[in-house]
């Protein structure tokens, strides 16, 4: 880091840049020294490789004053940009120049303009457009809805997906962590392709609330690549797409004191990762050690609605009070059927009904009875508990002489 210009400048063909830290590992550090310009600038040339799918081939490009990667002018094309971790730079994560002043963000729409466009770096390969993203806490899978507008009737596009804590202020995505990819994307006769697919390989990262973005890479064969290479994959890589926030619901654990009569309310908090727009999810209960009907009123697919701007909401379970001494009891709460475009992160919570009844005291009654003139007479004593109990209570008794002698 700490160069006055770019960290790495590429001026030629068939150059490989892999496995580097370019910039500052932690831009929030007061002593961080990123480069003043772009992290990597491809000034001209093509068939260059920045990053890659192999172990330790991706570059980390962070904390630079300019773009993460900048590909200048239409003379630079067929540049492969793959799996690099790019975030928290001064401008875009990836910028494909379009013959405008240095340092100015391109006004061109890099998602829907015609492909290929030789006046733009990397032939102006369009980025995908992300429609939405969800995360399933059960499977650990991130699923993304995307679309691509590019060269008509062409197969072999590769979409690479990334997650970041937030997107760029311009609306473009960041690429802090590589998630996975979708391969073999084919456009129709109008140049359009779309899909809803889990990223592959499945990422272990919990992406709930994260900003997802993507690049598109053309792999169709071109007859004459830059440099000495002849025919080969185009490998033109796009800028980062827009970002989509991963939308999920979660449910918390909750507890309530049971009460001695009537009913009380077990209030369970539901949260969602993105408060924008209205959405809903359903809550159901199941017995743990508590029994529906006797201890609480069951919920079966109870809708919980979130208004626009509302990040938390409450589900209510009615709990029946009693005087019975018992252990704390539990019930399970499960989320299901989220609104379209939403997933479930933490979909199960535990509700605890806390016992507030005292340990019962035992007492025994007095008995006065005639002795009888012969044989034996049974004296029956009544043993009582001060309040009911769910648990067995062993009682031991013995006799001792008063004025009577055993």
CSV table of C-alpha atoms in Angstrom, one decimal:
chain,number,residue,atom,x,y,z
A,1,UNK,CA,0.0,0.0,0.0
A,2,UNK,CA,0.9,3.7,0.3
A,3,UNK,CA,1.7,4.4,-3.4
A,4,UNK,CA,0.7,7.8,-4.7
A,5,UNK,CA,-1.0,6.2,-7.7
A,6,UNK,CA,-2.3,2.7,-8.3
A,7,UNK,CA,-1.1,-0.2,-6.3
A,8,UNK,CA,-0.5,-2.4,-9.4
A,9,UNK,CA,-0.6,-1.1,-13.0
A,10,UNK,CA,-0.9,-3.6,-15.8
A,11,UNK,CA,0.3,-2.4,-19.2
A,12,UNK,CA,0.3,-5.4,-21.5
A,13,UNK,CA,-1.1,-8.8,-22.3
A,14,UNK,CA,-1.1,-12.2,-20.6
A,15,UNK,CA,-0.1,-10.8,-17.2
A,16,UNK,CA,-1.2,-12.7,-14.1
A,17,UNK,CA,-1.8,-10.9,-10.7
A,18,UNK,CA,-2.8,-13.4,-8.0
A,19,UNK,CA,-2.6,-13.8,-4.2
A,20,UNK,CA,-1.8,-10.2,-3.2
A,21,UNK,CA,-3.0,-7.8,-0.6
A,22,UNK,CA,-3.3,-4.5,-2.4
A,23,UNK,CA,-4.2,-1.6,-0.1
A,24,UNK,CA,-4.8,-1.7,3.6
A,25,UNK,CA,-6.0,-4.9,5.4
A,26,UNK,CA,-8.1,-2.7,7.7
A,27,UNK,CA,-9.1,0.7,6.3
A,28,UNK,CA,-10.7,1.7,9.6
A,29,UNK,CA,-7.3,1.6,11.2
A,30,UNK,CA,-6.0,5.2,11.8
A,31,UNK,CA,-2.6,4.1,10.5
A,32,UNK,CA,-3.9,2.2,7.5
A,33,UNK,CA,-1.9,3.1,4.3
A,34,UNK,CA,-3.9,2.2,1.2
A,35,UNK,CA,-2.8,3.4,-2.3
A,36,UNK,CA,-4.0,6.9,-3.3
A,37,UNK,CA,-5.2,5.7,-6.7
A,38,UNK,CA,-6.8,2.4,-7.9
A,39,UNK,CA,-5.9,-0.9,-6.3
A,40,UNK,CA,-5.2,-2.4,-9.7
A,41,UNK,CA,-5.3,-0.5,-12.9
A,42,UNK,CA,-5.2,-2.2,-16.3
A,43,UNK,CA,-4.1,0.7,-18.4
A,44,UNK,CA,-4.2,-1.2,-21.7
A,45,UNK,CA,-3.8,-4.8,-22.9
A,46,UNK,CA,-5.8,-7.9,-22.6
A,47,UNK,CA,-6.0,-11.6,-21.8
A,48,UNK,CA,-4.8,-10.7,-18.3
A,49,UNK,CA,-5.8,-12.6,-15.2
A,50,UNK,CA,-6.6,-10.9,-12.0
A,51,UNK,CA,-7.4,-13.4,-9.3
A,52,UNK,CA,-8.6,-16.9,-10.0
A,53,UNK,CA,-10.5,-20.0,-8.6
A,54,UNK,CA,-7.4,-21.8,-7.2
A,55,UNK,CA,-6.3,-21.8,-3.6
A,56,UNK,CA,-4.8,-18.4,-2.7
A,57,UNK,CA,-5.2,-17.0,-6.2
A,58,UNK,CA,-7.7,-14.3,-5.3
A,59,UNK,CA,-6.4,-10.8,-4.5
A,60,UNK,CA,-7.6,-8.8,-1.5
A,61,UNK,CA,-8.1,-5.2,-2.7
A,62,UNK,CA,-9.2,-2.9,0.1
A,63,UNK,CA,-8.8,0.6,1.4
A,64,UNK,CA,-7.5,2.3,-1.8
A,65,UNK,CA,-8.4,5.8,-2.7
A,66,UNK,CA,-9.7,5.0,-6.2
A,67,UNK,CA,-11.4,2.0,-7.6
A,68,UNK,CA,-10.7,-1.5,-6.5
A,69,UNK,CA,-10.0,-2.6,-10.1
A,70,UNK,CA,-10.1,-0.2,-13.0
A,71,UNK,CA,-9.9,-1.4,-16.6
A,72,UNK,CA,-9.2,1.6,-18.8
A,73,UNK,CA,-10.6,2.3,-22.3
A,74,UNK,CA,-11.8,0.0,-25.0
A,75,UNK,CA,-8.3,-1.1,-25.9
A,76,UNK,CA,-8.2,-3.3,-22.7
A,77,UNK,CA,-10.4,-6.4,-23.2
A,78,UNK,CA,-10.6,-10.1,-22.4
A,79,UNK,CA,-9.4,-9.4,-18.9
A,80,UNK,CA,-10.4,-12.1,-16.4
A,81,UNK,CA,-11.4,-10.8,-13.0
A,82,UNK,CA,-12.3,-13.7,-10.7
A,83,UNK,CA,-13.1,-14.2,-7.0
A,84,UNK,CA,-11.1,-11.1,-5.8
A,85,UNK,CA,-12.1,-9.7,-2.4
A,86,UNK,CA,-12.8,-6.0,-3.1
A,87,UNK,CA,-14.3,-3.6,-0.6
A,88,UNK,CA,-14.1,-0.3,1.1
A,89,UNK,CA,-12.2,1.5,-1.6
A,90,UNK,CA,-12.8,5.1,-2.5
A,91,UNK,CA,-14.8,4.5,-5.6
A,92,UNK,CA,-16.3,1.4,-7.3
A,93,UNK,CA,-15.2,-2.1,-6.6
A,94,UNK,CA,-14.7,-2.7,-10.4
A,95,UNK,CA,-14.9,0.1,-13.0
A,96,UNK,CA,-14.9,-0.5,-16.8
A,97,UNK,CA,-13.9,2.8,-18.4
A,98,UNK,CA,-16.0,4.5,-21.1
A,99,UNK,CA,-13.8,7.2,-22.6
A,100,UNK,CA,-14.5,9.9,-20.0
A,101,UNK,CA,-12.4,11.9,-17.6
A,102,UNK,CA,-10.2,10.0,-15.2
A,103,UNK,CA,-11.7,9.5,-11.8
A,104,UNK,CA,-15.3,10.1,-12.9
A,105,UNK,CA,-17.8,7.3,-12.4
A,106,UNK,CA,-19.2,6.2,-15.7
A,107,UNK,CA,-22.7,7.4,-16.5
A,108,UNK,CA,-23.3,4.4,-18.7
A,109,UNK,CA,-25.8,1.7,-17.6
A,110,UNK,CA,-23.5,-1.3,-17.2
A,111,UNK,CA,-26.4,-3.8,-16.8
A,112,UNK,CA,-28.5,-3.2,-19.9
A,113,UNK,CA,-26.4,-1.6,-22.6
A,114,UNK,CA,-25.8,-3.7,-25.8
A,115,UNK,CA,-23.0,-6.3,-25.6
A,116,UNK,CA,-20.3,-6.4,-26.8
A,117,UNK,CA,-19.4,-2.8,-26.9
A,118,UNK,CA,-15.8,-2.2,-28.1
A,119,UNK,CA,-15.8,1.4,-27.0
A,120,UNK,CA,-15.9,0.2,-23.4
A,121,UNK,CA,-13.2,-1.7,-21.5
A,122,UNK,CA,-13.7,-5.5,-21.4
A,123,UNK,CA,-16.1,-4.9,-24.3
A,124,UNK,CA,-18.5,-3.4,-21.8
A,125,UNK,CA,-19.7,-6.7,-20.5
A,126,UNK,CA,-22.9,-6.1,-18.7
A,127,UNK,CA,-23.2,-6.9,-15.0
A,128,UNK,CA,-26.2,-9.0,-13.9
A,129,UNK,CA,-29.1,-7.4,-12.1
A,130,UNK,CA,-30.0,-8.9,-8.8
A,131,UNK,CA,-33.7,-9.0,-7.9
A,132,UNK,CA,-33.5,-10.5,-4.4
A,133,UNK,CA,-31.6,-12.9,-2.1
A,134,UNK,CA,-32.6,-15.2,0.7
A,135,UNK,CA,-30.8,-17.3,3.3
A,136,UNK,CA,-32.1,-20.6,4.8
A,137,UNK,CA,-30.7,-21.1,8.3
A,138,UNK,CA,-31.6,-24.8,8.2
A,139,UNK,CA,-29.5,-25.7,5.1
A,140,UNK,CA,-27.1,-22.7,5.3
A,141,UNK,CA,-27.8,-22.0,1.7
A,142,UNK,CA,-28.0,-18.5,0.1
A,143,UNK,CA,-30.3,-18.4,-2.9
A,144,UNK,CA,-30.2,-15.5,-5.4
A,145,UNK,CA,-32.7,-14.3,-8.0
A,146,UNK,CA,-30.8,-12.7,-10.9
A,147,UNK,CA,-31.1,-11.7,-14.6
A,148,UNK,CA,-28.6,-10.9,-17.3
A,149,UNK,CA,-28.9,-8.9,-20.5
A,150,UNK,CA,-25.9,-9.6,-22.9
A,151,UNK,CA,-25.0,-11.1,-26.2
A,152,UNK,CA,-28.0,-12.9,-27.7
A,153,UNK,CA,-28.2,-16.7,-28.1
A,154,UNK,CA,-24.9,-17.2,-26.3
A,155,UNK,CA,-24.0,-19.9,-23.7
A,156,UNK,CA,-21.3,-20.2,-21.1
A,157,UNK,CA,-21.7,-17.0,-19.0
A,158,UNK,CA,-20.4,-17.4,-15.4
A,159,UNK,CA,-21.9,-15.4,-12.6
A,160,UNK,CA,-19.8,-14.9,-9.5
A,161,UNK,CA,-21.6,-13.9,-6.2
A,162,UNK,CA,-20.1,-11.9,-3.3
A,163,UNK,CA,-21.3,-10.7,0.1
A,164,UNK,CA,-20.4,-7.6,2.0
A,165,UNK,CA,-21.7,-5.9,5.1
A,166,UNK,CA,-23.1,-3.1,2.9
A,167,UNK,CA,-23.2,-2.0,-0.7
A,168,UNK,CA,-21.4,1.0,-2.2
A,169,UNK,CA,-23.1,4.4,-1.8
A,170,UNK,CA,-23.5,4.6,-5.6
A,171,UNK,CA,-25.8,1.5,-5.5
A,172,UNK,CA,-23.2,-0.8,-6.9
A,173,UNK,CA,-22.2,-3.8,-4.9
A,174,UNK,CA,-19.0,-4.7,-3.0
A,175,UNK,CA,-17.1,-8.0,-3.0
A,176,UNK,CA,-15.8,-8.5,0.5
A,177,UNK,CA,-16.3,-12.3,0.4
A,178,UNK,CA,-16.7,-14.7,-2.5
A,179,UNK,CA,-19.8,-16.9,-2.0
A,180,UNK,CA,-20.1,-19.1,-5.1
A,181,UNK,CA,-21.1,-19.1,-8.7
A,182,UNK,CA,-23.6,-20.1,-11.3
A,183,UNK,CA,-22.2,-21.5,-14.5
A,184,UNK,CA,-23.5,-22.3,-17.9
A,185,UNK,CA,-25.8,-19.3,-18.2
A,186,UNK,CA,-27.3,-19.1,-21.7
A,187,UNK,CA,-29.1,-16.0,-23.2
A,188,UNK,CA,-32.1,-16.3,-25.4
A,189,UNK,CA,-32.5,-14.6,-28.9
A,190,UNK,CA,-33.1,-11.3,-27.2
A,191,UNK,CA,-30.0,-11.6,-25.1
A,192,UNK,CA,-31.9,-12.2,-21.9
A,193,UNK,CA,-31.3,-14.9,-19.2
A,194,UNK,CA,-32.7,-15.2,-15.6
A,195,UNK,CA,-32.8,-17.6,-12.8
A,196,UNK,CA,-33.3,-18.3,-9.1
A,197,UNK,CA,-30.5,-20.5,-7.9
A,198,UNK,CA,-28.4,-21.4,-4.8
A,199,UNK,CA,-24.8,-20.4,-5.2
A,200,UNK,CA,-22.4,-23.3,-5.8
A,201,UNK,CA,-20.5,-24.5,-4.0
A,202,UNK,CA,-22.7,-23.8,-1.0
A,203,UNK,CA,-21.1,-21.2,1.3
A,204,UNK,CA,-21.0,-21.8,5.1
A,205,UNK,CA,-21.5,-18.1,5.7
A,206,UNK,CA,-24.7,-16.8,7.3
A,207,UNK,CA,-25.6,-14.0,4.8
A,208,UNK,CA,-28.7,-12.8,6.6
A,209,UNK,CA,-28.8,-9.0,6.3
A,210,UNK,CA,-25.7,-8.9,4.1
A,211,UNK,CA,-25.5,-7.1,0.7
A,212,UNK,CA,-25.1,-9.5,-2.2
A,213,UNK,CA,-23.6,-8.5,-5.5
A,214,UNK,CA,-22.4,-10.3,-8.6
A,215,UNK,CA,-20.2,-10.1,-11.7
A,216,UNK,CA,-20.8,-11.7,-15.1
A,217,UNK,CA,-18.1,-13.2,-17.2
A,218,UNK,CA,-18.3,-14.1,-20.9
A,219,UNK,CA,-16.7,-17.4,-21.8
A,220,UNK,CA,-17.7,-17.7,-25.4
A,221,UNK,CA,-14.8,-18.3,-27.8
A,222,UNK,CA,-13.3,-15.4,-29.7
A,223,UNK,CA,-11.0,-16.1,-32.7
A,224,UNK,CA,-8.1,-13.8,-31.8
A,225,UNK,CA,-7.3,-12.8,-28.2
A,226,UNK,CA,-5.0,-10.0,-27.4
A,227,UNK,CA,-1.3,-10.9,-27.4
A,228,UNK,CA,0.1,-14.0,-28.9
A,229,UNK,CA,-2.9,-16.2,-28.0
A,230,UNK,CA,-5.2,-17.2,-30.8
A,231,UNK,CA,-8.8,-18.4,-30.2
A,232,UNK,CA,-10.0,-18.8,-26.6
A,233,UNK,CA,-12.6,-17.7,-24.0
A,234,UNK,CA,-13.4,-14.0,-24.1
A,235,UNK,CA,-13.2,-13.8,-20.3
A,236,UNK,CA,-14.5,-10.2,-20.4
A,237,UNK,CA,-15.6,-9.6,-16.8
A,238,UNK,CA,-18.2,-7.0,-15.8
A,239,UNK,CA,-18.4,-4.5,-13.1
A,240,UNK,CA,-20.2,-5.4,-9.8
A,241,UNK,CA,-23.9,-5.5,-10.1
A,242,UNK,CA,-26.4,-3.6,-7.9
A,243,UNK,CA,-26.6,-5.1,-4.4
A,244,UNK,CA,-29.5,-7.0,-2.9
A,245,UNK,CA,-30.0,-7.3,0.9
A,246,UNK,CA,-30.6,-10.9,2.0
A,247,UNK,CA,-34.1,-10.9,3.5
A,248,UNK,CA,-34.8,-13.3,6.4
A,249,UNK,CA,-36.9,-13.7,9.5
A,250,UNK,CA,-35.8,-15.0,12.9
A,251,UNK,CA,-37.6,-15.8,16.1
A,252,UNK,CA,-36.2,-15.4,19.7
A,253,UNK,CA,-36.7,-17.5,22.8
A,254,UNK,CA,-39.0,-16.1,25.4
A,255,UNK,CA,-40.4,-16.8,28.9
A,256,UNK,CA,-43.3,-15.8,31.1
A,257,UNK,CA,-44.3,-16.5,34.7
A,258,UNK,CA,-47.3,-18.8,34.6
A,259,UNK,CA,-49.7,-17.1,37.1
A,260,UNK,CA,-52.1,-18.8,39.5
A,261,UNK,CA,-55.4,-18.2,37.7
A,262,UNK,CA,-56.7,-16.9,34.4
A,263,UNK,CA,-54.3,-16.4,31.5
A,264,UNK,CA,-51.0,-14.6,30.9
A,265,UNK,CA,-49.3,-13.8,27.6
A,266,UNK,CA,-46.0,-15.2,26.4
A,267,UNK,CA,-44.6,-12.5,24.1
A,268,UNK,CA,-42.2,-13.7,21.5
A,269,UNK,CA,-40.1,-11.3,19.4
A,270,UNK,CA,-39.7,-11.8,15.7
A,271,UNK,CA,-37.1,-9.9,13.8
A,272,UNK,CA,-36.3,-9.4,10.1
A,273,UNK,CA,-33.0,-8.4,8.4
A,274,UNK,CA,-34.4,-5.7,6.2
A,275,UNK,CA,-37.2,-3.3,7.4
A,276,UNK,CA,-38.0,-2.1,3.9
A,277,UNK,CA,-41.5,-3.0,2.6
A,278,UNK,CA,-44.3,-5.0,4.1
A,279,UNK,CA,-43.8,-8.7,4.7
A,280,UNK,CA,-45.2,-11.5,6.8
A,281,UNK,CA,-44.4,-15.0,8.2
A,282,UNK,CA,-46.4,-17.6,10.1
A,283,UNK,CA,-45.8,-18.9,13.6
A,284,UNK,CA,-46.9,-22.3,15.0
A,285,UNK,CA,-46.4,-24.0,18.3
A,286,UNK,CA,-45.6,-27.6,19.4
A,287,UNK,CA,-45.4,-29.3,22.7
A,288,UNK,CA,-42.2,-29.5,24.6
A,289,UNK,CA,-42.8,-30.4,28.2
A,290,UNK,CA,-45.8,-28.1,28.2
A,291,UNK,CA,-49.1,-29.5,26.8
A,292,UNK,CA,-51.3,-27.5,24.5
A,293,UNK,CA,-54.8,-27.1,25.9
A,294,UNK,CA,-53.8,-27.7,29.5
A,295,UNK,CA,-50.8,-25.3,29.7
A,296,UNK,CA,-51.2,-23.0,26.8
A,297,UNK,CA,-53.3,-22.3,23.7
A,298,UNK,CA,-51.7,-23.6,20.5
A,299,UNK,CA,-50.9,-21.5,17.4
A,300,UNK,CA,-51.2,-23.1,14.0
A,301,UNK,CA,-49.9,-21.0,11.1
A,302,UNK,CA,-50.6,-17.7,12.9
A,303,UNK,CA,-49.7,-14.8,10.5
A,304,UNK,CA,-47.4,-12.1,11.8
A,305,UNK,CA,-47.4,-9.0,9.6
A,306,UNK,CA,-44.6,-6.5,9.4
A,307,UNK,CA,-45.4,-3.0,8.1
A,308,UNK,CA,-43.0,-1.0,6.0
A,309,UNK,CA,-40.1,0.2,8.2
A,310,UNK,CA,-40.9,-2.3,11.0
A,311,UNK,CA,-37.9,-4.5,11.9
A,312,UNK,CA,-39.5,-6.3,14.9
A,313,UNK,CA,-42.9,-7.7,15.6
A,314,UNK,CA,-44.5,-9.8,18.4
A,315,UNK,CA,-46.3,-13.1,18.4
A,316,UNK,CA,-48.5,-13.9,21.5
A,317,UNK,CA,-49.1,-17.3,23.1
A,318,UNK,CA,-51.8,-17.5,25.7
A,319,UNK,CA,-50.6,-19.4,28.9
A,320,UNK,CA,-53.1,-20.9,31.4
A,321,UNK,CA,-52.5,-20.2,35.0
A,322,UNK,CA,-52.9,-22.8,37.8
A,323,UNK,CA,-51.9,-23.5,41.4
A,324,UNK,CA,-50.0,-26.7,40.6
A,325,UNK,CA,-46.4,-27.0,41.7
A,326,UNK,CA,-44.4,-28.2,38.7
A,327,UNK,CA,-41.1,-27.8,36.9
A,328,UNK,CA,-40.7,-25.0,34.3
A,329,UNK,CA,-42.3,-26.2,31.1
A,330,UNK,CA,-41.4,-25.5,27.5
A,331,UNK,CA,-43.1,-25.2,24.1
A,332,UNK,CA,-41.5,-24.9,20.6
A,333,UNK,CA,-42.3,-22.0,18.2
A,334,UNK,CA,-41.6,-22.5,14.5
A,335,UNK,CA,-41.6,-20.0,11.6
A,336,UNK,CA,-42.9,-21.0,8.2
A,337,UNK,CA,-44.4,-19.6,5.0
A,338,UNK,CA,-42.4,-16.3,4.7
A,339,UNK,CA,-43.5,-13.7,2.1
A,340,UNK,CA,-42.1,-14.2,-1.4
A,341,UNK,CA,-38.5,-13.2,-1.6
A,342,UNK,CA,-37.9,-13.8,2.1
A,343,UNK,CA,-36.1,-16.7,3.9
A,344,UNK,CA,-35.9,-17.9,7.4
A,345,UNK,CA,-32.6,-17.6,9.3
A,346,UNK,CA,-33.3,-18.8,12.9
A,347,UNK,CA,-36.7,-20.4,12.5
A,348,UNK,CA,-37.2,-22.1,15.9
A,349,UNK,CA,-37.5,-20.6,19.3
A,350,UNK,CA,-38.3,-22.0,22.8
A,351,UNK,CA,-41.0,-20.6,25.0
A,352,UNK,CA,-40.6,-21.3,28.7
A,353,UNK,CA,-43.5,-21.2,31.2
A,354,UNK,CA,-42.0,-20.5,34.6
A,355,UNK,CA,-43.6,-22.2,37.6
A,356,UNK,CA,-44.5,-19.7,40.3
A,357,UNK,CA,-46.3,-22.1,42.7
A,358,UNK,CA,-44.7,-23.0,46.0
A,359,UNK,CA,-43.6,-26.4,47.1
A,360,UNK,CA,-46.7,-27.9,48.9
A,361,UNK,CA,-46.7,-28.5,52.6
A,362,UNK,CA,-48.0,-31.8,54.0
A,363,UNK,CA,-50.4,-32.0,57.0
A,364,UNK,CA,-52.1,-34.8,58.8
A,365,UNK,CA,-55.5,-34.7,60.5
A,366,UNK,CA,-56.4,-35.6,64.1
A,367,UNK,CA,-58.7,-38.6,64.7
A,368,UNK,CA,-60.9,-39.4,67.7
A,369,UNK,CA,-62.5,-42.7,67.8
A,370,UNK,CA,-64.0,-45.3,70.2
A,371,UNK,CA,-61.6,-48.0,71.2
A,372,UNK,CA,-63.9,-51.0,71.1
A,373,UNK,CA,-64.2,-53.9,73.5
A,374,UNK,CA,-62.4,-56.6,71.6
A,375,UNK,CA,-60.2,-57.1,68.6
A,376,UNK,CA,-58.7,-54.1,66.7
A,377,UNK,CA,-60.1,-50.8,65.4
A,378,UNK,CA,-58.5,-48.9,62.5
A,379,UNK,CA,-57.8,-45.3,63.0
A,380,UNK,CA,-57.7,-43.6,59.5
A,381,UNK,CA,-55.7,-40.3,59.3
A,382,UNK,CA,-56.1,-38.0,56.3
A,383,UNK,CA,-52.8,-36.6,54.9
A,384,UNK,CA,-53.3,-33.4,52.8
A,385,UNK,CA,-51.1,-31.1,50.6
A,386,UNK,CA,-51.4,-27.3,50.8
A,387,UNK,CA,-51.6,-27.1,47.0
A,388,UNK,CA,-51.5,-29.5,44.0
A,389,UNK,CA,-48.3,-30.8,42.5
A,390,UNK,CA,-47.3,-32.3,39.2
A,391,UNK,CA,-44.5,-34.1,40.9
A,392,UNK,CA,-44.8,-37.2,43.2
A,393,UNK,CA,-44.5,-36.4,46.9
A,394,UNK,CA,-43.3,-39.2,49.1
A,395,UNK,CA,-44.8,-39.1,52.6
A,396,UNK,CA,-43.2,-41.0,55.5
A,397,UNK,CA,-45.0,-41.4,58.9
A,398,UNK,CA,-44.4,-43.0,62.2
A,399,UNK,CA,-46.1,-43.2,65.6
A,400,UNK,CA,-45.0,-42.5,69.1
A,401,UNK,CA,-46.5,-42.8,72.5
A,402,UNK,CA,-48.6,-40.1,74.0
A,403,UNK,CA,-50.8,-41.3,76.9
A,404,UNK,CA,-51.4,-44.4,74.9
A,405,UNK,CA,-48.7,-47.1,74.9
A,406,UNK,CA,-47.6,-49.0,71.8
